[in-house]
CSV table of C-alpha atoms and ligand atoms in Angstrom, one decimal:
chain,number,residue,atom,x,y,z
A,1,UNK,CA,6.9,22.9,12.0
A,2,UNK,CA,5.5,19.7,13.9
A,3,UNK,CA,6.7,16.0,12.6
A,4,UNK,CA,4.4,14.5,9.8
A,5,UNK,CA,3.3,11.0,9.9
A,6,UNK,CA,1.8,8.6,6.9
A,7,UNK,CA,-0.6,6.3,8.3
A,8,UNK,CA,-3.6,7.3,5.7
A,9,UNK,CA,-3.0,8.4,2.3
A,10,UNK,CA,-4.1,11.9,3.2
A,11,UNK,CA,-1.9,12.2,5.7
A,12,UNK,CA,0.3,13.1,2.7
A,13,UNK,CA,-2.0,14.1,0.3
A,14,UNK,CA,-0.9,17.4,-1.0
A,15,UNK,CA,2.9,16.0,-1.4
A,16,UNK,CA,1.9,12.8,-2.9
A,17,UNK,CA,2.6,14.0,-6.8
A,18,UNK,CA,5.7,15.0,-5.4
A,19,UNK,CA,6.2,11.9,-3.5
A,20,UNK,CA,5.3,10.4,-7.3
A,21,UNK,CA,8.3,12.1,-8.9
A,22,UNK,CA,11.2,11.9,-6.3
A,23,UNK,CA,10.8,8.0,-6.3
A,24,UNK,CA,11.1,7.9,-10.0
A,25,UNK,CA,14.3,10.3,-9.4
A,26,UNK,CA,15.5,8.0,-6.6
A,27,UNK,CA,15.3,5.3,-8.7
A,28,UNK,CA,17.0,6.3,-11.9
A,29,UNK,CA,19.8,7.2,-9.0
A,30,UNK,CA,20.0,3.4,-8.7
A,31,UNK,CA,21.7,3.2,-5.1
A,32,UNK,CA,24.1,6.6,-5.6
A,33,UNK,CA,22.0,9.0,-3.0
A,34,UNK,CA,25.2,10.4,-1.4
A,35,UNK,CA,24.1,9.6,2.6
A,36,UNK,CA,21.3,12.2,3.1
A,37,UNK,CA,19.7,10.3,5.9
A,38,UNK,CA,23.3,9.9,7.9
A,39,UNK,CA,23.0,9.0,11.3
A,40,UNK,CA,19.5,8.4,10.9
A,41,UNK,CA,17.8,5.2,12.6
A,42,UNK,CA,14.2,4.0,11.6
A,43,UNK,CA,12.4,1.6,14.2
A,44,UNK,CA,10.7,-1.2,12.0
A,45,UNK,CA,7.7,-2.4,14.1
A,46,UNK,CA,6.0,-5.9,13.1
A,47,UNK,CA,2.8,-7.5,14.2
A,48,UNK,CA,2.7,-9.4,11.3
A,49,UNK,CA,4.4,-11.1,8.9
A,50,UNK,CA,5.9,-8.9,6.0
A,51,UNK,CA,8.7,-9.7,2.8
A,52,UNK,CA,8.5,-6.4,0.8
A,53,UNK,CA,7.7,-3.8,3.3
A,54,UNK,CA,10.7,-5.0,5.6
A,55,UNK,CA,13.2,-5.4,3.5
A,56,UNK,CA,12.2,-2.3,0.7
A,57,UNK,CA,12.3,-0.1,4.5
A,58,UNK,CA,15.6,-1.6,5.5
A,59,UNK,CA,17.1,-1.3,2.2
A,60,UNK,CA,15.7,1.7,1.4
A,61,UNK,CA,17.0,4.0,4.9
A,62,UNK,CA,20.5,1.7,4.3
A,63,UNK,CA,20.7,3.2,0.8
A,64,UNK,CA,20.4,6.8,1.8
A,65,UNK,CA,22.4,6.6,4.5
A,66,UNK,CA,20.8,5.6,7.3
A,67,UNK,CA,20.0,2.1,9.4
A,68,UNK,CA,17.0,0.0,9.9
A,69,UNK,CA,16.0,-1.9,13.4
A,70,UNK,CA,14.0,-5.3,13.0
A,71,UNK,CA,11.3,-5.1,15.9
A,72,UNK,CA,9.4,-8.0,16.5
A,73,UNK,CA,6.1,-6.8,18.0
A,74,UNK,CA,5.7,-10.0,20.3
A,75,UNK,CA,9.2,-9.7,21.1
A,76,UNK,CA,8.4,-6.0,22.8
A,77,UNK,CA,7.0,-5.3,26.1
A,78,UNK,CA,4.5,-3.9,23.9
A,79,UNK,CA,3.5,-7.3,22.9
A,80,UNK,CA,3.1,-8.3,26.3
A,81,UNK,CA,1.3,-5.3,28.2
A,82,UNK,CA,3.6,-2.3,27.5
A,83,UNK,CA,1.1,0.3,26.4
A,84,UNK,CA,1.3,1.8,23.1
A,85,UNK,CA,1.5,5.1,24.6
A,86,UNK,CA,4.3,4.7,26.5
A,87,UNK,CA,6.1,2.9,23.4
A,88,UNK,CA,5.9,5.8,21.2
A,89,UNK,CA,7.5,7.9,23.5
A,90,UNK,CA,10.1,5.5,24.4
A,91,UNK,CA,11.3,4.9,20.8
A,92,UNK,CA,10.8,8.5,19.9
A,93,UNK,CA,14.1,9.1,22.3
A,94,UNK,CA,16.0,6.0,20.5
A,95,UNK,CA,15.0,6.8,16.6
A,96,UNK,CA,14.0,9.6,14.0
A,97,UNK,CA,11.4,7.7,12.4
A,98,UNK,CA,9.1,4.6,13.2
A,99,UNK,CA,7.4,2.4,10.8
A,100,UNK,CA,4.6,-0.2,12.1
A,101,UNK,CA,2.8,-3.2,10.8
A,102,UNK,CA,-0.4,-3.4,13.0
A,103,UNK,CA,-3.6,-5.6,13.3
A,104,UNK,CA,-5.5,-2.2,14.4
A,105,UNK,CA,-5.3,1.3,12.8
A,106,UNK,CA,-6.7,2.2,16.3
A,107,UNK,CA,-3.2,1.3,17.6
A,108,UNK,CA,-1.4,3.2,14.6
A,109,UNK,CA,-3.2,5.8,15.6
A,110,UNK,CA,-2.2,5.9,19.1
A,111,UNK,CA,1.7,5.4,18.3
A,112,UNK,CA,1.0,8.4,15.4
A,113,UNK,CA,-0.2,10.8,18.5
A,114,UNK,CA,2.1,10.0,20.8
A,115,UNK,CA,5.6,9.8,18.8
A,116,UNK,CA,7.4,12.8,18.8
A,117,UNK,CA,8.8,11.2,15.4
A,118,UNK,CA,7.4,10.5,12.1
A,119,UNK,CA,5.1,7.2,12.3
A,120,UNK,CA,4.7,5.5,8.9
A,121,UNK,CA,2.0,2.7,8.4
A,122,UNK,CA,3.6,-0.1,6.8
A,123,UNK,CA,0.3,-1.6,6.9
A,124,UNK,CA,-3.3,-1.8,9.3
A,125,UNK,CA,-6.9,-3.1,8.6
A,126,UNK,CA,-7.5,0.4,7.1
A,127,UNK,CA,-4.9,0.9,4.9
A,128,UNK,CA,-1.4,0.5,3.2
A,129,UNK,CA,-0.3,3.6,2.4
A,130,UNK,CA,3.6,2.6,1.0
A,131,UNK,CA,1.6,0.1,-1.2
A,132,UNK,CA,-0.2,2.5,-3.3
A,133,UNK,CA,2.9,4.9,-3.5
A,134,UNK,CA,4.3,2.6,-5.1
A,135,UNK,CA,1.6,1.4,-6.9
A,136,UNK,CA,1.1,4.8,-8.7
A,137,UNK,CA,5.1,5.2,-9.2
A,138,UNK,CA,4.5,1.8,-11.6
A,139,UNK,CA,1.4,3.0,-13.1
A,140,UNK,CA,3.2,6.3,-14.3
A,141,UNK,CA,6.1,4.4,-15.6
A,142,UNK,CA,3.9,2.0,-17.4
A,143,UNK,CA,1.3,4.2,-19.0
A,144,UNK,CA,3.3,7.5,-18.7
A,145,UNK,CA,0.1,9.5,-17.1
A,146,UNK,CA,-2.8,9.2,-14.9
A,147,UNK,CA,-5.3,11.4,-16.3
A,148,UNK,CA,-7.5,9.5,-18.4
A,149,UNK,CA,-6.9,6.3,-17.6
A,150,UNK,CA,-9.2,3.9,-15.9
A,151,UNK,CA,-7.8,1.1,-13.0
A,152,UNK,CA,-10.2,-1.4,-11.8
A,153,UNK,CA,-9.7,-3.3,-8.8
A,154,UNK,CA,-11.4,-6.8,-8.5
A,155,UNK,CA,-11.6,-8.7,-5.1
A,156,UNK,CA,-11.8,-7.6,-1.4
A,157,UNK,CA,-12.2,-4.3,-0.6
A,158,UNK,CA,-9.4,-4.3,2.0
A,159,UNK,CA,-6.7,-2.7,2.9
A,160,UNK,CA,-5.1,-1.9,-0.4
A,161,UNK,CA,-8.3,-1.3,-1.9
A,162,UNK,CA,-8.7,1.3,0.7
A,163,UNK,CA,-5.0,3.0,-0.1
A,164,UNK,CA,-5.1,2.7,-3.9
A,165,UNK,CA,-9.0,4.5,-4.0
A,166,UNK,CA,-7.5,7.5,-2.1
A,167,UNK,CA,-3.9,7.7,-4.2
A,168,UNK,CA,-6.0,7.0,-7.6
A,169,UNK,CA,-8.4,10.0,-6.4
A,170,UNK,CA,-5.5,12.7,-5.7
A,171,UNK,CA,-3.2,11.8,-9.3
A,172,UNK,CA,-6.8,12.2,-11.0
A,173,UNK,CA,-7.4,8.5,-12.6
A,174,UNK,CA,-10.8,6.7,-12.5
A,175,UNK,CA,-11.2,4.2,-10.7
A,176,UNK,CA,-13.5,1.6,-10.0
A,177,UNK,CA,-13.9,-0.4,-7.0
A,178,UNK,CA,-15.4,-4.0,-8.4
A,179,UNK,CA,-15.9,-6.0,-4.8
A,180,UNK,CA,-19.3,-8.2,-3.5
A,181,UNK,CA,-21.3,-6.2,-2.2
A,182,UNK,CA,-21.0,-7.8,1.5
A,183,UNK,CA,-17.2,-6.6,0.9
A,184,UNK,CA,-16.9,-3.0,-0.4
A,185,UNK,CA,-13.9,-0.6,0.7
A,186,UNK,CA,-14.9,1.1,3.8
A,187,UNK,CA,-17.6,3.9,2.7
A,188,UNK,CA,-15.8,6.5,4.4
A,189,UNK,CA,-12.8,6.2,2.4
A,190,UNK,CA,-15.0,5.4,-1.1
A,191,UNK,CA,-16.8,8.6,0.3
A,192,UNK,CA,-13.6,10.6,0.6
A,193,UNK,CA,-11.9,9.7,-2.6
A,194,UNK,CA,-15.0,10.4,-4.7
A,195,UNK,CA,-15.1,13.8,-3.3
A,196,UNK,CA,-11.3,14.4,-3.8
A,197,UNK,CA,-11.8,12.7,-7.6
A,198,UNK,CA,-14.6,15.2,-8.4
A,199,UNK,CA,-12.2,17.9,-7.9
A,200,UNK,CA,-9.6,16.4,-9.9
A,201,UNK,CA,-12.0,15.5,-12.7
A,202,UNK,CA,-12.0,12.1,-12.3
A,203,UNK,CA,-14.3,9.7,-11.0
A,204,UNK,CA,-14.3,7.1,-8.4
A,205,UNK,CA,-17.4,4.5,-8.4
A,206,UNK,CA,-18.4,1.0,-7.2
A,207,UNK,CA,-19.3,-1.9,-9.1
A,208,UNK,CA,-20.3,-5.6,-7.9
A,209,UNK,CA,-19.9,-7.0,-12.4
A,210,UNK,CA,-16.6,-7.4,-13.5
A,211,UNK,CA,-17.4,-7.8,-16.9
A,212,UNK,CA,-19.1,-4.8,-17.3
A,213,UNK,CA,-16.4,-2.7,-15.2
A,214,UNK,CA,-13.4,-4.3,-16.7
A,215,UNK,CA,-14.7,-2.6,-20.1
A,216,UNK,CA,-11.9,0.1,-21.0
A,217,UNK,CA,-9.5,-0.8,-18.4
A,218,UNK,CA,-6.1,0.6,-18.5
A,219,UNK,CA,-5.2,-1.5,-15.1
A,220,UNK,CA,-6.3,-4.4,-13.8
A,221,UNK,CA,-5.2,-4.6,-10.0
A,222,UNK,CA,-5.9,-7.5,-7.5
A,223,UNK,CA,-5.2,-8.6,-4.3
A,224,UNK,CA,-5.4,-11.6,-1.7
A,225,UNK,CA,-8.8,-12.8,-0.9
A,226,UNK,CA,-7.8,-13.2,2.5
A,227,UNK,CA,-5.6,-10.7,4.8
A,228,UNK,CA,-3.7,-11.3,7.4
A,229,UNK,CA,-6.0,-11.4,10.5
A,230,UNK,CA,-9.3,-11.8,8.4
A,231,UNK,CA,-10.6,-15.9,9.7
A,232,UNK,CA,-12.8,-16.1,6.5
A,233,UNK,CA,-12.4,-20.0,5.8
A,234,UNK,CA,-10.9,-20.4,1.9
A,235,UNK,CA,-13.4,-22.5,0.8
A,236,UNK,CA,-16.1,-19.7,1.5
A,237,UNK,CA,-13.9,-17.1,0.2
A,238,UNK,CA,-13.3,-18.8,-2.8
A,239,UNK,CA,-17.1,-18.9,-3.5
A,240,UNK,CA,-17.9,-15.0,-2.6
A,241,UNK,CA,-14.8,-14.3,-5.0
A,242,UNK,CA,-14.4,-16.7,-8.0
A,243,UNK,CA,-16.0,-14.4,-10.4
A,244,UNK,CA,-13.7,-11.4,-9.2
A,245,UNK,CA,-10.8,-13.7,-10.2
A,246,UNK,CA,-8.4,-12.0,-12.8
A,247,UNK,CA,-8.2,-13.9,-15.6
A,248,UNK,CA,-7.5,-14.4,-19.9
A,249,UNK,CA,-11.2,-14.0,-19.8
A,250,UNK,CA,-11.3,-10.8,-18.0
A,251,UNK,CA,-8.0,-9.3,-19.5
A,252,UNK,CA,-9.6,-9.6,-23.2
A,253,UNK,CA,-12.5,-7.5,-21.9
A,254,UNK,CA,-9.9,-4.6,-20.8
A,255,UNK,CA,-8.1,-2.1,-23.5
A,256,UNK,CA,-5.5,-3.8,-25.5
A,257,UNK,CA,-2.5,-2.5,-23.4
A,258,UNK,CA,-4.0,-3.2,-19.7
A,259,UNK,CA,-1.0,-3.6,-17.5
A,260,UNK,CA,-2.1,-6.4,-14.1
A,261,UNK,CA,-1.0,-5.5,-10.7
A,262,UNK,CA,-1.1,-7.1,-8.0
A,263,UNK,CA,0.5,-5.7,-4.2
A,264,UNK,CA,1.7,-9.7,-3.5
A,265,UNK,CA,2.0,-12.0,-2.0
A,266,UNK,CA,0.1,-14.4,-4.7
A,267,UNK,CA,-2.4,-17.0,-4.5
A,268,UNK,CA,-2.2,-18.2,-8.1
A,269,UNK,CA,-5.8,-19.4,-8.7
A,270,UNK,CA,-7.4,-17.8,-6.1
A,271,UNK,CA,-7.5,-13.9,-6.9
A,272,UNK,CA,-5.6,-14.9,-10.5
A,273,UNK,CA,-4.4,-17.1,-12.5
A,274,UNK,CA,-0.9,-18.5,-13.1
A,275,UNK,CA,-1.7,-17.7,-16.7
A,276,UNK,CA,-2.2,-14.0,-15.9
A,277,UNK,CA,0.8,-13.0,-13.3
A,278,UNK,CA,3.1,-15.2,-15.5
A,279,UNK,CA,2.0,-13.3,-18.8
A,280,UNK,CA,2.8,-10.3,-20.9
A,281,UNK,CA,0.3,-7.5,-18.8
A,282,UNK,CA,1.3,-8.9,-15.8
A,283,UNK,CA,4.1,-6.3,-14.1
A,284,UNK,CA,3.9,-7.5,-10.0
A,285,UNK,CA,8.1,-7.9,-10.0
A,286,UNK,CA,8.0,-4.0,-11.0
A,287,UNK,CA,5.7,-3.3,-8.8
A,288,UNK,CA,7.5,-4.8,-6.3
A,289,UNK,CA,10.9,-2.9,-6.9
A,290,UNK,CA,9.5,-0.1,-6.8
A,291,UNK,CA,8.0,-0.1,-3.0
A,292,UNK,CA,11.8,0.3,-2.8
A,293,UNK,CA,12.0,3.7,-4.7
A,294,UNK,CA,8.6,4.8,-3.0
A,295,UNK,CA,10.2,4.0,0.7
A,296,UNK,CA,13.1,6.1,0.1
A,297,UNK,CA,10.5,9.1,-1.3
A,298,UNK,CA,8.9,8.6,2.0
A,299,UNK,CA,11.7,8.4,3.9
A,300,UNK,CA,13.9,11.0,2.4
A,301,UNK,CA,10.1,13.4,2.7
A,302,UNK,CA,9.8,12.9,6.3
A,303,UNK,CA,12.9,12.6,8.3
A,304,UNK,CA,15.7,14.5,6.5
A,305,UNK,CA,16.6,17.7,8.3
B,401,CP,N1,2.8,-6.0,-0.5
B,401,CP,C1,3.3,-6.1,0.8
B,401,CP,O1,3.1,-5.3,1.7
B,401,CP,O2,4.0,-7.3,1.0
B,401,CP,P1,4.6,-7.8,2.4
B,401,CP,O3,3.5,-8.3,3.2
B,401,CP,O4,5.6,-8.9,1.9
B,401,CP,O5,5.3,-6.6,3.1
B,402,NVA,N1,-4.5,-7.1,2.1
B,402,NVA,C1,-3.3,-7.8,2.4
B,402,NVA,C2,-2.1,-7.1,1.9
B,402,NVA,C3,-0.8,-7.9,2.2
B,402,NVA,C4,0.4,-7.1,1.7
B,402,NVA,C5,-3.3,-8.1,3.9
B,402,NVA,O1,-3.6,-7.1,4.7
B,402,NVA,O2,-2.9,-9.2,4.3
């Protein structure tokens, strides 16, 4: 069988339930894996900046066995004319797995054709695939099940956005996308996670009124206004997204029990308020553990023998 990469969330789509259930697994482990990735190296490629996603990788491969390599992106030849093509297949001789933090999914593309070796997005202007792995490992420990339950995202329909529309589509919860209208998720993707939610039973729709789609909400989810590589100047994202902004008055539109999420990093009274990620629905530190528990599902999926 040929090497499998995750660089969308379909990439993985029939295993993600699975992907769902070994993390929890992993984490009730709590560290004691034996060494089922021995001898195993993962290259850690970043163009940008990252705190989770490098340290819950590094962890993560260290914990099962295995060893993490730190690669600056403008510290490669890469960064400085080496083409992309000629990387993959480079690394693919050195290590038995490669995770990247790109700009451009164009170029996560390219390293995914070219490696001979699992490529795992930590991260491109498309999507953030280990983001909403984890993201649904917390939502199934916090509410116990998906079916039935609605999530709304408020904000930018980026990246995340992007991810979470396609992972909240294949485990069957509703979700609605609650963004201006000048910046929805990518339609494809909104497209493609409606069709895979009308499958599943669930439903998948758009929304520009937060009040209105923040009625019955088991999830409140938001992210930065601004990510990394987007020039938008604060002050005019501020304006296009003030009324997106999580909230006390928001939260006391949504069901009793809401849990708030948010991918982090923070901008406490931008996209929410101090009030909010400092207060009892608020569960980001969680969240945040438990990229840990979805790395290793990811990692343990793709590269053990
Ligand atoms: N949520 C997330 O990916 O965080 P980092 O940018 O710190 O990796
Ligand atoms: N949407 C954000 C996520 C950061 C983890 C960005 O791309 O910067």
């Amino acid at each position: 069988m040929g090497k499998k990469n995750l660089i969308s969330v379909l990439d993985m789509k029939d295993q993600w339930p699975d992907l769902v259930d070994l993390a929890i697994k992993l984490k009730a482990e709590r560290g004691h894996h034996g060494a089922p990735l021995a001898g195993k190296t993962l290259a850690m490629m970043f163009e940008k900046p990252s705190t989770r996603t490098r340290t819950s990788f590094d962890v993560a491969i260290t914990e099962l066995g295995g060893h993490a390599l730190y690669l600056d992106v403008t510290k490669m030849q890469m960064g400085h004319g080496e083409t992309v093509e000629d990387t993959a297949r480079v690394l693919s001789r050195f290590v038995h797995g490669i995770m990247y933090r790109a700009f451009d999914y164009k170029m996560m593309d390219k390293l995914g054709e070219w490696a001979t070796v699992p490529v795992i997005s930590g991260l491109d202007d498309l999507e953030h695939p280990c983001q909403a792995l984890a993201d649904m490992v917390t939502i199934k420990e916090k509410l116990g099940s998906f079916r039935g339950k609605k999530i709304v995202y408020l904000g930018d329909g980026n990246n995340v956005c992007n991810s979470l529309l396609y992972a909240s589509a294949i485990m069957g919860i509703d979700m609605v996308a609650c963004c201006p209208a000048t910046r929805m998720p990518n339609a494809e993707i909104m497209l493609g996670a409606a069709n895979i939610a009308a499958e599943n039973g669930s439903k998948i729709v758009a929304s520009h009124d937060p009040q209105e789609a923040c009625v019955g909400a088991d999830v409140l989810y938001t992210d930065t206004w601004i990510s990394m590589g987007d020039d938008t100047p604060v002050d005019k994202a501020i304006k296009l997204f003030q009324m997106y902004q999580i909230n006390d008055e928001l939260l006391s539109i949504a069901n009793p029990g809401c849990i708030v999420m948010h991918c982090l990093p923070a901008h406490r009274g931008q996209e929410i308020t101090n009030e909010v990620i400092e207060g009892p629905h608020s569960v980001v530190f969680d969240q945040a553990e438990n990229r840990l528990h979805a790395q290793k599902a990811v990692l343990y999926t793709l590269l053990k023998d």
